[in-house]
Amino acid sequence: MIGTDIQVILPELALAIYAIAALMWGVFRSKDGETSLLIWATAGVMALIALWIGFSAPGKEVAFHGGFVNDGFARFSKVTLLLGGAAVLGMSSDYFRRRDLLRFEFPVLVALSTVGMMMMVSAGDLIALYMGLELSSLALYVIAAIRRDSLRSTEAGLKYFVLGALSSGLLLYGASLVYGYSGATEFTSIASVVDAEGLGLGLLFGIVFMCCGMAFKISAAPFHMWTPDVYEGAPTPVTAFLATAPKVAAAAMFARLLFAAFGDAVADWQQILAFLAVVSMLLGAVAALTQTNIKRLMAYSSISHMGYALVGLSAGTQSGVEALLIYLAIYVTTNVGVFAFILNMERDGVPVTDLRSLSGYARLEPGRAMALMLLMFSLAGIPPMVGFFGKWYVFVAAVDAGLAWLAVIGAISSVIGAFYYLRIVYLMYFGADDTRLSGSIPFSHAVFLGLSAGAMTVGWLPVINLFGVETLATAAAATLLN
């Protein structure tokens, strides 16, 4: 029996063993100068595991008496978060080397955090879910403060830890209520109780507390307060990682818990998610209007985008889950390109994050400016960029589920949000200031920037058809709901 269980968790086990081996290598070698090699090796291992999972046999496998589920939904989410994490690791080496910040702990912690994320999206039990969440979160708290001589980085890590502990407490309290009123921690057993007895007041309170905890993890308002400060204070590669893989993991965990354990009570949790979606979309769009720091702007942008993702989840249907997965895949791909650009924003060797530094940038680097412009158009949801189709899918899912008012609010929020994305484009092409950026972009960063912008520009063409993501998302959503 244990042999069968181990076979199911082999990808997670392989990454965990690699992380431990990398930690031992770093401790005994004690040469941070070799960290670049370790970062690229970790990125390669994560990409290989993503391919391993992506090409593994279809079907559903269960391990540890239902505590771990490996199905199409989990595989789609794992491939997305592994590739997103690998891309960010690939971009981080050069940034850390230029600023003398190479620490072998960084790739090790990223790998351990990714193991936790993989467990989160495969959790079939409340205890497994919490263990995966904490393994992922503890590593993220540390890498947010990895620049120990920086007051802002230390503050970011501390703030992330304190507020993260609060959200974990809310989630754990909600889980204890669910266990107390259902007598089970396994999702299928909880679902049986909800199916037979309905959703009582105790279980409803349990869902509310758990939703609050998970809303914190995806930066959904009103539990977003940590996001702008942590995005700004953490080193930029860490910010890029926070903006990609953890978002996928937390949103997928959100979907698995609600559909696997409370799938028969959609009408009850739908209202909670719709509220979170509305507040996130509007707050993120409005608050970003006044930002002058591009990392804080991307933080509020992420809050708004998680609101759009929640619109798909709010639908409570298979098409809603499909829309959520498509949206997350597009969002991660776009952010990889945007942060490939932000990582190289510097003047005379000093990193800058002020939006005014982009003034007139198109006259200095027309190619890079055009790539960023295309990515901004995609984030704004301007057709025919691929980002437009991401929003289209979630809005259609909401309308089909009878939540047309939610789609309308999402459209209004998109119009408001388009202003700050277009402001960046305006500054680059029509800005009058002469405080331009200087410096070159490494080849690897240029590749990520170009590939991301290219994918967002041509991915809508019928012959490319979103690179097959739509078909894969449809199959993945079907495995979660059936």
CSV table of C-alpha atoms in Angstrom, one decimal:
chain,number,residue,atom,x,y,z
A,1,MET,CA,0.0,0.0,0.0
A,2,ILE,CA,2.8,2.4,1.0
A,3,GLY,CA,4.5,1.6,-2.3
A,4,THR,CA,1.4,2.7,-4.3
A,5,ASP,CA,1.2,5.9,-2.3
A,6,ILE,CA,4.8,6.7,-2.9
A,7,GLN,CA,4.3,6.2,-6.7
A,8,VAL,CA,1.5,8.8,-6.6
A,9,ILE,CA,3.7,11.4,-4.9
A,10,LEU,CA,6.9,10.7,-6.8
A,11,PRO,CA,7.2,14.2,-8.4
A,12,GLU,CA,6.8,15.9,-5.0
A,13,LEU,CA,9.2,13.4,-3.4
A,14,ALA,CA,11.8,14.0,-6.1
A,15,LEU,CA,11.7,17.8,-5.7
A,16,ALA,CA,11.8,17.5,-1.9
A,17,ILE,CA,14.9,15.1,-2.1
A,18,TYR,CA,16.5,17.5,-4.6
A,19,ALA,CA,15.9,20.5,-2.2
A,20,ILE,CA,17.5,18.6,0.7
A,21,ALA,CA,20.5,17.5,-1.4
A,22,ALA,CA,20.9,21.2,-2.6
A,23,LEU,CA,20.8,22.3,1.0
A,24,MET,CA,23.5,19.9,2.0
A,25,TRP,CA,25.6,20.9,-1.0
A,26,GLY,CA,25.2,24.6,-0.1
A,27,VAL,CA,26.1,24.0,3.6
A,28,PHE,CA,29.2,21.9,3.0
A,29,ARG,CA,30.5,23.9,0.0
A,30,SER,CA,29.7,27.3,1.7
A,31,LYS,CA,30.4,29.1,-1.6
A,32,ASP,CA,27.7,31.6,-2.5
A,33,GLY,CA,29.7,32.2,-5.7
A,34,GLU,CA,28.4,28.9,-7.0
A,35,THR,CA,24.8,29.8,-6.3
A,36,SER,CA,24.2,30.8,-9.9
A,37,LEU,CA,24.8,27.2,-10.8
A,38,LEU,CA,22.4,26.0,-8.1
A,39,ILE,CA,19.7,28.5,-9.2
A,40,TRP,CA,19.9,27.2,-12.8
A,41,ALA,CA,19.9,23.6,-11.6
A,42,THR,CA,16.8,24.2,-9.5
A,43,ALA,CA,15.1,25.8,-12.4
A,44,GLY,CA,16.0,22.9,-14.6
A,45,VAL,CA,14.8,20.3,-12.1
A,46,MET,CA,11.5,22.2,-11.7
A,47,ALA,CA,11.0,22.4,-15.5
A,48,LEU,CA,11.8,18.7,-15.9
A,49,ILE,CA,9.3,17.8,-13.2
A,50,ALA,CA,6.7,19.9,-14.9
A,51,LEU,CA,7.3,17.9,-18.1
A,52,TRP,CA,7.2,14.7,-16.2
A,53,ILE,CA,3.8,15.6,-14.7
A,54,GLY,CA,2.5,17.1,-18.0
A,55,PHE,CA,3.2,13.9,-19.9
A,56,SER,CA,2.2,11.4,-17.2
A,57,ALA,CA,-0.8,9.1,-17.8
A,58,PRO,CA,-4.2,10.7,-17.4
A,59,GLY,CA,-6.7,9.6,-14.8
A,60,LYS,CA,-7.2,10.0,-11.1
A,61,GLU,CA,-4.9,8.6,-8.4
A,62,VAL,CA,-5.4,8.8,-4.7
A,63,ALA,CA,-2.9,8.3,-1.9
A,64,PHE,CA,-2.8,8.2,1.9
A,65,HIS,CA,-6.5,7.3,2.2
A,66,GLY,CA,-7.7,10.3,0.2
A,67,GLY,CA,-5.3,12.8,1.7
A,68,PHE,CA,-3.5,13.3,-1.6
A,69,VAL,CA,-5.3,13.5,-5.0
A,70,ASN,CA,-3.5,13.4,-8.3
A,71,ASP,CA,-6.0,14.2,-11.1
A,72,GLY,CA,-6.1,16.4,-14.2
A,73,PHE,CA,-6.9,19.5,-12.2
A,74,ALA,CA,-3.9,19.0,-10.0
A,75,ARG,CA,-1.6,18.2,-12.9
A,76,PHE,CA,-2.6,21.4,-14.8
A,77,SER,CA,-2.0,23.6,-11.7
A,78,LYS,CA,1.3,21.9,-10.9
A,79,VAL,CA,2.6,22.3,-14.5
A,80,THR,CA,1.6,26.0,-14.4
A,81,LEU,CA,3.2,26.8,-11.1
A,82,LEU,CA,6.4,24.8,-11.8
A,83,LEU,CA,7.0,26.4,-15.1
A,84,GLY,CA,6.2,29.9,-13.6
A,85,GLY,CA,8.6,29.2,-10.7
A,86,ALA,CA,11.3,27.9,-13.0
A,87,ALA,CA,11.1,30.9,-15.3
A,88,VAL,CA,11.4,33.3,-12.3
A,89,LEU,CA,14.4,31.3,-11.0
A,90,GLY,CA,16.0,31.6,-14.4
A,91,MET,CA,15.7,35.3,-14.3
A,92,SER,CA,16.9,35.8,-10.7
A,93,SER,CA,20.5,34.6,-11.0
A,94,ASP,CA,21.8,37.6,-13.0
A,95,TYR,CA,19.9,40.1,-10.7
A,96,PHE,CA,21.3,38.6,-7.5
A,97,ARG,CA,24.8,38.4,-9.0
A,98,ARG,CA,24.9,42.0,-10.0
A,99,ARG,CA,23.8,43.1,-6.6
A,100,ASP,CA,26.0,40.7,-4.6
A,101,LEU,CA,23.0,39.0,-3.1
A,102,LEU,CA,23.7,35.4,-4.2
A,103,ARG,CA,22.7,33.1,-1.3
A,104,PHE,CA,22.4,29.4,-1.8
A,105,GLU,CA,19.4,29.3,0.5
A,106,PHE,CA,17.2,31.1,-2.1
A,107,PRO,CA,16.8,28.3,-4.7
A,108,VAL,CA,16.5,25.8,-1.8
A,109,LEU,CA,13.7,27.7,-0.2
A,110,VAL,CA,12.0,28.2,-3.6
A,111,ALA,CA,12.1,24.5,-4.2
A,112,LEU,CA,10.7,23.7,-0.7
A,113,SER,CA,8.0,26.3,-1.2
A,114,THR,CA,7.1,24.7,-4.5
A,115,VAL,CA,6.8,21.3,-2.9
A,116,GLY,CA,4.2,22.8,-0.5
A,117,MET,CA,2.3,24.4,-3.4
A,118,MET,CA,2.2,21.0,-5.2
A,119,MET,CA,0.7,19.5,-2.0
A,120,MET,CA,-1.8,22.3,-1.7
A,121,VAL,CA,-3.3,21.7,-5.1
A,122,SER,CA,-3.4,17.9,-4.5
A,123,ALA,CA,-4.8,18.1,-1.0
A,124,GLY,CA,-7.8,15.9,-0.4
A,125,ASP,CA,-7.9,16.4,3.3
A,126,LEU,CA,-7.9,19.5,5.6
A,127,ILE,CA,-4.7,18.4,7.4
A,128,ALA,CA,-2.9,17.8,4.1
A,129,LEU,CA,-4.1,21.2,2.9
A,130,TYR,CA,-2.8,23.0,6.0
A,131,MET,CA,0.6,21.2,5.9
A,132,GLY,CA,1.1,22.1,2.2
A,133,LEU,CA,0.1,25.7,2.9
A,134,GLU,CA,2.5,26.1,5.8
A,135,LEU,CA,5.4,24.5,4.1
A,136,SER,CA,4.9,26.9,1.2
A,137,SER,CA,4.3,30.0,3.4
A,138,LEU,CA,7.2,29.5,5.8
A,139,ALA,CA,9.7,29.4,2.9
A,140,LEU,CA,8.1,32.5,1.3
A,141,TYR,CA,8.3,34.5,4.6
A,142,VAL,CA,12.1,33.8,4.7
A,143,ILE,CA,12.9,34.7,1.0
A,144,ALA,CA,10.9,38.0,1.4
A,145,ALA,CA,13.4,39.0,4.0
A,146,ILE,CA,16.5,37.4,2.4
A,147,ARG,CA,18.2,40.8,2.0
A,148,ARG,CA,19.0,41.1,5.7
A,149,ASP,CA,20.8,44.4,5.5
A,150,SER,CA,17.8,46.1,3.9
A,151,LEU,CA,15.3,47.7,6.3
A,152,ARG,CA,12.5,47.4,3.7
A,153,SER,CA,13.2,43.8,3.0
A,154,THR,CA,13.3,42.9,6.6
A,155,GLU,CA,10.1,44.8,7.2
A,156,ALA,CA,8.5,43.1,4.3
A,157,GLY,CA,9.4,39.6,5.6
A,158,LEU,CA,8.2,40.5,9.1
A,159,LYS,CA,4.9,42.0,7.9
A,160,TYR,CA,4.3,39.0,5.7
A,161,PHE,CA,5.0,36.6,8.5
A,162,VAL,CA,2.8,38.4,11.1
A,163,LEU,CA,-0.2,38.8,8.7
A,164,GLY,CA,0.4,35.3,7.3
A,165,ALA,CA,0.2,33.8,10.8
A,166,LEU,CA,-3.1,35.7,11.3
A,167,SER,CA,-4.6,34.3,8.1
A,168,SER,CA,-3.3,30.8,9.0
A,169,GLY,CA,-5.1,31.1,12.3
A,170,LEU,CA,-8.3,32.1,10.5
A,171,LEU,CA,-8.0,29.1,8.1
A,172,LEU,CA,-7.2,26.7,10.9
A,173,TYR,CA,-10.2,27.9,13.0
A,174,GLY,CA,-12.5,27.5,10.0
A,175,ALA,CA,-11.0,24.0,9.5
A,176,SER,CA,-11.7,23.1,13.1
A,177,LEU,CA,-15.3,24.3,12.8
A,178,VAL,CA,-15.7,22.2,9.7
A,179,TYR,CA,-14.3,19.1,11.5
A,180,GLY,CA,-16.4,19.8,14.6
A,181,TYR,CA,-19.6,19.9,12.7
A,182,SER,CA,-18.9,17.3,10.0
A,183,GLY,CA,-16.8,14.8,12.0
A,184,ALA,CA,-14.4,14.5,9.1
A,185,THR,CA,-11.3,16.1,7.6
A,186,GLU,CA,-11.3,14.3,4.3
A,187,PHE,CA,-13.0,16.3,1.6
A,188,THR,CA,-15.1,13.4,0.3
A,189,SER,CA,-16.4,12.6,3.8
A,190,ILE,CA,-17.3,16.3,4.4
A,191,ALA,CA,-19.1,16.3,1.0
A,192,SER,CA,-21.1,13.3,2.1
A,193,VAL,CA,-22.2,15.1,5.3
A,194,VAL,CA,-23.1,18.2,3.4
A,195,ASP,CA,-25.0,16.1,0.8
A,196,ALA,CA,-27.0,14.2,3.5
A,197,GLU,CA,-27.6,16.9,6.1
A,198,GLY,CA,-27.2,20.2,4.2
A,199,LEU,CA,-24.9,23.1,5.2
A,200,GLY,CA,-25.6,23.9,8.8
A,201,LEU,CA,-24.7,27.2,10.5
A,202,GLY,CA,-21.5,25.7,12.0
A,203,LEU,CA,-20.2,24.5,8.6
A,204,LEU,CA,-21.2,27.8,7.1
A,205,PHE,CA,-19.1,29.7,9.6
A,206,GLY,CA,-16.3,27.2,8.9
A,207,ILE,CA,-16.4,28.0,5.2
A,208,VAL,CA,-16.4,31.7,5.9
A,209,PHE,CA,-13.3,31.5,8.1
A,210,MET,CA,-11.5,29.3,5.6
A,211,CYS,CA,-12.3,31.6,2.7
A,212,CYS,CA,-10.9,34.5,4.7
A,213,GLY,CA,-7.6,32.6,5.2
A,214,MET,CA,-7.4,31.6,1.6
A,215,ALA,CA,-8.3,35.1,0.4
A,216,PHE,CA,-5.2,36.3,2.2
A,217,LYS,CA,-3.0,33.9,0.3
A,218,ILE,CA,-4.2,35.1,-3.1
A,219,SER,CA,-4.1,38.8,-2.1
A,220,ALA,CA,-7.9,39.2,-2.4
A,221,ALA,CA,-9.4,42.3,-0.8
A,222,PRO,CA,-10.1,43.1,2.0
A,223,PHE,CA,-7.2,40.7,3.0
A,224,HIS,CA,-4.8,42.3,0.7
A,225,MET,CA,-3.0,44.7,3.1
A,226,TRP,CA,0.3,42.9,3.1
A,227,THR,CA,0.7,42.8,-0.7
A,228,PRO,CA,1.9,46.4,-1.7
A,229,ASP,CA,4.5,46.6,1.2
A,230,VAL,CA,5.8,43.1,0.6
A,231,TYR,CA,6.0,43.5,-3.2
A,232,GLU,CA,7.9,46.8,-2.7
A,233,GLY,CA,10.2,45.7,0.1
A,234,ALA,CA,11.2,42.2,-1.1
A,235,PRO,CA,14.0,41.8,-3.7
A,236,THR,CA,12.5,42.0,-7.2
A,237,PRO,CA,13.1,38.3,-8.1
A,238,VAL,CA,11.2,37.4,-4.9
A,239,THR,CA,8.4,39.7,-5.9
A,240,ALA,CA,8.3,38.1,-9.3
A,241,PHE,CA,8.0,34.7,-7.6
A,242,LEU,CA,5.2,35.9,-5.3
A,243,ALA,CA,3.3,37.2,-8.3
A,244,THR,CA,3.3,33.9,-10.2
A,245,ALA,CA,3.5,30.4,-8.7
A,246,PRO,CA,1.9,31.0,-5.2
A,247,LYS,CA,-1.1,32.7,-6.9
A,248,VAL,CA,-1.8,29.6,-8.9
A,249,ALA,CA,-1.3,27.3,-6.0
A,250,ALA,CA,-3.6,29.3,-3.7
A,251,ALA,CA,-6.4,29.8,-6.2
A,252,ALA,CA,-6.3,26.1,-7.2
A,253,MET,CA,-6.4,25.1,-3.5
A,254,PHE,CA,-9.4,27.5,-3.1
A,255,ALA,CA,-11.2,25.7,-6.0
A,256,ARG,CA,-10.4,22.2,-4.8
A,257,LEU,CA,-11.6,22.8,-1.2
A,258,LEU,CA,-14.9,24.4,-2.4
A,259,PHE,CA,-15.8,21.9,-5.1
A,260,ALA,CA,-14.5,18.7,-3.5
A,261,ALA,CA,-15.8,19.3,0.0
A,262,PHE,CA,-18.7,21.8,-0.5
A,263,GLY,CA,-19.7,21.2,-4.1
A,264,ASP,CA,-23.4,20.8,-3.1
A,265,ALA,CA,-23.5,24.1,-1.3
A,266,VAL,CA,-22.5,26.4,-4.2
A,267,ALA,CA,-25.3,28.9,-3.5
A,268,ASP,CA,-23.9,29.4,0.0
A,269,TRP,CA,-20.2,30.0,-0.8
A,270,GLN,CA,-21.0,31.7,-4.1
A,271,GLN,CA,-22.0,34.9,-2.2
A,272,ILE,CA,-18.8,35.0,-0.3
A,273,LEU,CA,-16.6,34.6,-3.4
A,274,ALA,CA,-18.7,37.2,-5.3
A,275,PHE,CA,-18.1,39.7,-2.5
A,276,LEU,CA,-14.4,39.0,-2.5
A,277,ALA,CA,-14.3,39.4,-6.3
A,278,VAL,CA,-16.1,42.7,-6.4
A,279,VAL,CA,-14.0,44.3,-3.6
A,280,SER,CA,-10.7,43.0,-5.1
A,281,MET,CA,-11.5,44.2,-8.7
A,282,LEU,CA,-12.6,47.7,-7.6
A,283,LEU,CA,-10.0,48.3,-4.9
A,284,GLY,CA,-7.1,47.0,-7.0
A,285,ALA,CA,-8.1,49.1,-10.0
A,286,VAL,CA,-8.8,52.4,-8.0
A,287,ALA,CA,-5.8,52.1,-5.6
A,288,ALA,CA,-3.3,51.5,-8.5
A,289,LEU,CA,-4.3,54.8,-10.1
A,290,THR,CA,-2.2,56.8,-7.6
A,291,GLN,CA,0.9,54.6,-7.5
A,292,THR,CA,4.2,56.0,-8.6
A,293,ASN,CA,6.2,52.9,-7.8
A,294,ILE,CA,5.9,50.1,-10.4
A,295,LYS,CA,6.3,47.3,-7.9
A,296,ARG,CA,3.4,48.7,-5.8
A,297,LEU,CA,1.4,49.2,-9.0
A,298,MET,CA,1.9,45.5,-9.8
A,299,ALA,CA,0.8,44.6,-6.3
A,300,TYR,CA,-2.5,46.4,-6.8
A,301,SER,CA,-2.7,45.0,-10.3
A,302,SER,CA,-2.4,41.4,-8.8
A,303,ILE,CA,-5.2,42.2,-6.3
A,304,SER,CA,-7.4,43.3,-9.1
A,305,HIS,CA,-6.5,40.2,-11.3
A,306,MET,CA,-7.2,37.8,-8.4
A,307,GLY,CA,-10.7,39.5,-8.3
A,308,TYR,CA,-11.2,38.5,-12.0
A,309,ALA,CA,-10.0,35.0,-11.2
A,310,LEU,CA,-12.6,34.8,-8.4
A,311,VAL,CA,-15.3,35.8,-10.8
A,312,GLY,CA,-14.7,32.5,-12.6
A,313,LEU,CA,-14.7,30.6,-9.4
A,314,SER,CA,-17.9,32.4,-8.2
A,315,ALA,CA,-19.8,30.9,-11.1
A,316,GLY,CA,-19.6,27.5,-9.3
A,317,THR,CA,-19.7,25.6,-12.6
A,318,GLN,CA,-17.3,23.6,-14.7
A,319,SER,CA,-16.9,26.4,-17.2
A,320,GLY,CA,-16.1,28.7,-14.3
A,321,VAL,CA,-13.2,26.4,-13.1
A,322,GLU,CA,-12.1,26.2,-16.7
A,323,ALA,CA,-12.1,30.0,-17.0
A,324,LEU,CA,-10.1,30.2,-13.7
A,325,LEU,CA,-7.4,27.9,-15.0
A,326,ILE,CA,-7.1,29.7,-18.3
A,327,TYR,CA,-6.9,33.0,-16.6
A,328,LEU,CA,-4.2,31.9,-14.2
A,329,ALA,CA,-2.1,30.5,-17.0
A,330,ILE,CA,-2.3,33.7,-19.0
A,331,TYR,CA,-1.7,35.8,-15.9
A,332,VAL,CA,1.5,33.9,-14.9
A,333,THR,CA,2.9,34.1,-18.5
A,334,THR,CA,2.3,37.8,-18.6
A,335,ASN,CA,3.9,38.5,-15.3
A,336,VAL,CA,7.0,36.5,-16.2
A,337,GLY,CA,7.5,39.0,-19.1
A,338,VAL,CA,6.7,42.1,-17.0
A,339,PHE,CA,9.1,41.2,-14.3
A,340,ALA,CA,11.8,40.3,-16.8
A,341,PHE,CA,11.5,44.0,-17.7
A,342,ILE,CA,11.3,45.3,-14.1
A,343,LEU,CA,14.4,43.3,-13.0
A,344,ASN,CA,16.4,45.4,-15.4
A,345,MET,CA,15.1,48.9,-14.5
A,346,GLU,CA,18.2,50.7,-13.4
A,347,ARG,CA,20.0,54.0,-13.8
A,348,ASP,CA,23.8,54.0,-13.6
A,349,GLY,CA,23.8,50.6,-12.0
A,350,VAL,CA,21.2,51.5,-9.3
A,351,PRO,CA,17.8,49.8,-9.4
A,352,VAL,CA,14.9,52.2,-9.8
A,353,THR,CA,11.2,51.5,-9.6
A,354,ASP,CA,9.8,55.0,-10.1
A,355,LEU,CA,7.4,55.1,-13.0
A,356,ARG,CA,8.8,58.5,-14.2
A,357,SER,CA,12.1,56.7,-15.0
A,358,LEU,CA,10.2,55.2,-18.0
A,359,SER,CA,9.7,58.6,-19.6
A,360,GLY,CA,11.0,58.6,-23.2
A,361,TYR,CA,12.2,55.1,-22.8
A,362,ALA,CA,10.8,54.1,-26.3
A,363,ARG,CA,13.3,56.4,-27.9
A,364,LEU,CA,16.2,54.7,-26.2
A,365,GLU,CA,15.1,51.0,-26.4
A,366,PRO,CA,12.2,50.7,-28.9
A,367,GLY,CA,12.1,46.9,-28.8
A,368,ARG,CA,11.9,46.5,-25.1
A,369,ALA,CA,9.4,49.3,-24.9
A,370,MET,CA,7.2,47.7,-27.4
A,371,ALA,CA,7.4,44.3,-25.6
A,372,LEU,CA,6.3,46.0,-22.3
A,373,MET,CA,3.6,47.9,-24.2
A,374,LEU,CA,2.1,44.6,-25.5
A,375,LEU,CA,2.2,43.1,-22.0
A,376,MET,CA,0.5,46.1,-20.5
A,377,PHE,CA,-2.2,45.9,-23.2
A,378,SER,CA,-2.7,42.2,-22.3
A,379,LEU,CA,-3.0,43.0,-18.6
A,380,ALA,CA,-5.5,45.7,-19.4
A,381,GLY,CA,-7.5,43.2,-21.4
A,382,ILE,CA,-7.4,45.2,-24.6
A,383,PRO,CA,-8.4,43.0,-27.7
A,384,PRO,CA,-7.0,41.1,-29.5
A,385,MET,CA,-4.3,40.5,-26.8
A,386,VAL,CA,-4.6,37.2,-25.0
A,387,GLY,CA,-5.4,38.9,-21.7
A,388,PHE,CA,-8.7,40.0,-23.2
A,389,PHE,CA,-9.7,36.4,-23.8
A,390,GLY,CA,-8.8,35.5,-20.2
A,391,LYS,CA,-11.3,38.1,-19.0
A,392,TRP,CA,-13.8,37.1,-21.6
A,393,TYR,CA,-13.8,33.5,-20.3
A,394,VAL,CA,-14.4,34.5,-16.7
A,395,PHE,CA,-17.1,37.0,-17.6
A,396,VAL,CA,-19.0,34.5,-19.8
A,397,ALA,CA,-18.8,31.9,-17.1
A,398,ALA,CA,-20.3,34.4,-14.6
A,399,VAL,CA,-23.1,35.4,-17.1
A,400,ASP,CA,-24.0,31.8,-17.8
A,401,ALA,CA,-24.2,31.2,-14.0
A,402,GLY,CA,-26.7,34.1,-13.6
A,403,LEU,CA,-24.1,36.5,-12.3
A,404,ALA,CA,-24.4,39.1,-15.1
A,405,TRP,CA,-24.1,41.9,-12.5
A,406,LEU,CA,-20.7,40.5,-11.5
A,407,ALA,CA,-19.5,40.5,-15.1
A,408,VAL,CA,-20.7,44.1,-15.5
A,409,ILE,CA,-18.7,45.2,-12.4
A,410,GLY,CA,-15.7,43.4,-13.8
A,411,ALA,CA,-16.0,45.2,-17.1
A,412,ILE,CA,-16.2,48.6,-15.3
A,413,SER,CA,-13.2,47.6,-13.2
A,414,SER,CA,-11.3,46.7,-16.4
A,415,VAL,CA,-11.9,50.1,-17.9
A,416,ILE,CA,-10.7,51.8,-14.7
A,417,GLY,CA,-7.6,49.6,-14.6
A,418,ALA,CA,-6.8,50.2,-18.2
A,419,PHE,CA,-5.8,53.8,-17.2
A,420,TYR,CA,-2.7,52.9,-15.2
A,421,TYR,CA,-1.5,50.3,-17.7
A,422,LEU,CA,-1.9,52.9,-20.5
A,423,ARG,CA,-0.1,55.5,-18.3
A,424,ILE,CA,3.0,53.4,-18.5
A,425,VAL,CA,2.7,53.2,-22.3
A,426,TYR,CA,2.2,57.0,-22.4
A,427,LEU,CA,5.3,57.7,-20.3
A,428,MET,CA,7.4,55.4,-22.5
A,429,TYR,CA,6.3,56.9,-25.8
A,430,PHE,CA,5.3,60.5,-25.0
A,431,GLY,CA,7.0,61.2,-21.6
A,432,ALA,CA,8.9,64.5,-21.6
A,433,ASP,CA,11.3,63.9,-18.7
A,434,ASP,CA,14.8,63.0,-19.5
A,435,THR,CA,15.4,60.7,-16.5
A,436,ARG,CA,15.8,57.7,-18.7
A,437,LEU,CA,16.8,54.2,-17.6
A,438,SER,CA,20.3,53.0,-18.6
A,439,GLY,CA,22.0,49.6,-18.7
A,440,SER,CA,21.5,46.5,-20.8
A,441,ILE,CA,19.3,43.5,-20.5
A,442,PRO,CA,20.8,40.0,-20.2
A,443,PHE,CA,20.1,37.6,-23.0
A,444,SER,CA,18.0,35.2,-20.8
A,445,HIS,CA,15.8,38.1,-19.6
A,446,ALA,CA,15.4,39.3,-23.2
A,447,VAL,CA,14.2,35.8,-24.2
A,448,PHE,CA,11.6,35.7,-21.4
A,449,LEU,CA,10.4,39.2,-22.2
A,450,GLY,CA,10.2,38.5,-25.9
A,451,LEU,CA,8.5,35.1,-25.5
A,452,SER,CA,6.0,36.4,-23.1
A,453,ALA,CA,5.1,39.5,-25.2
A,454,GLY,CA,5.0,37.3,-28.4
A,455,ALA,CA,2.7,34.7,-26.7
A,456,MET,CA,0.3,37.5,-25.5
A,457,THR,CA,0.3,39.0,-29.0
A,458,VAL,CA,-0.3,36.0,-31.3
A,459,GLY,CA,-1.8,33.4,-28.9
A,460,TRP,CA,-5.3,34.4,-29.9
A,461,LEU,CA,-4.8,33.4,-33.6
A,462,PRO,CA,-7.0,30.3,-34.5
A,463,VAL,CA,-4.0,28.3,-35.7
A,464,ILE,CA,-2.4,28.7,-32.3
A,465,ASN,CA,-5.6,28.6,-30.2
A,466,LEU,CA,-4.1,29.7,-26.9
A,467,PHE,CA,-1.3,27.1,-27.3
A,468,GLY,CA,-3.8,24.3,-26.4
A,469,VAL,CA,-4.3,25.7,-22.9
A,470,GLU,CA,-8.1,25.9,-23.4
A,471,THR,CA,-8.4,22.2,-24.2
A,472,LEU,CA,-6.2,21.2,-21.2
A,473,ALA,CA,-8.2,23.5,-18.9
A,474,THR,CA,-11.5,21.9,-20.0
A,475,ALA,CA,-10.2,18.4,-19.2
A,476,ALA,CA,-8.8,19.6,-15.9
A,477,ALA,CA,-12.0,21.3,-14.8
A,478,ALA,CA,-14.0,18.2,-15.7
A,479,THR,CA,-11.8,16.0,-13.4
A,480,LEU,CA,-12.4,18.3,-10.5
A,481,LEU,CA,-16.2,18.5,-10.8
A,482,ASN,CA,-16.8,14.9,-11.8
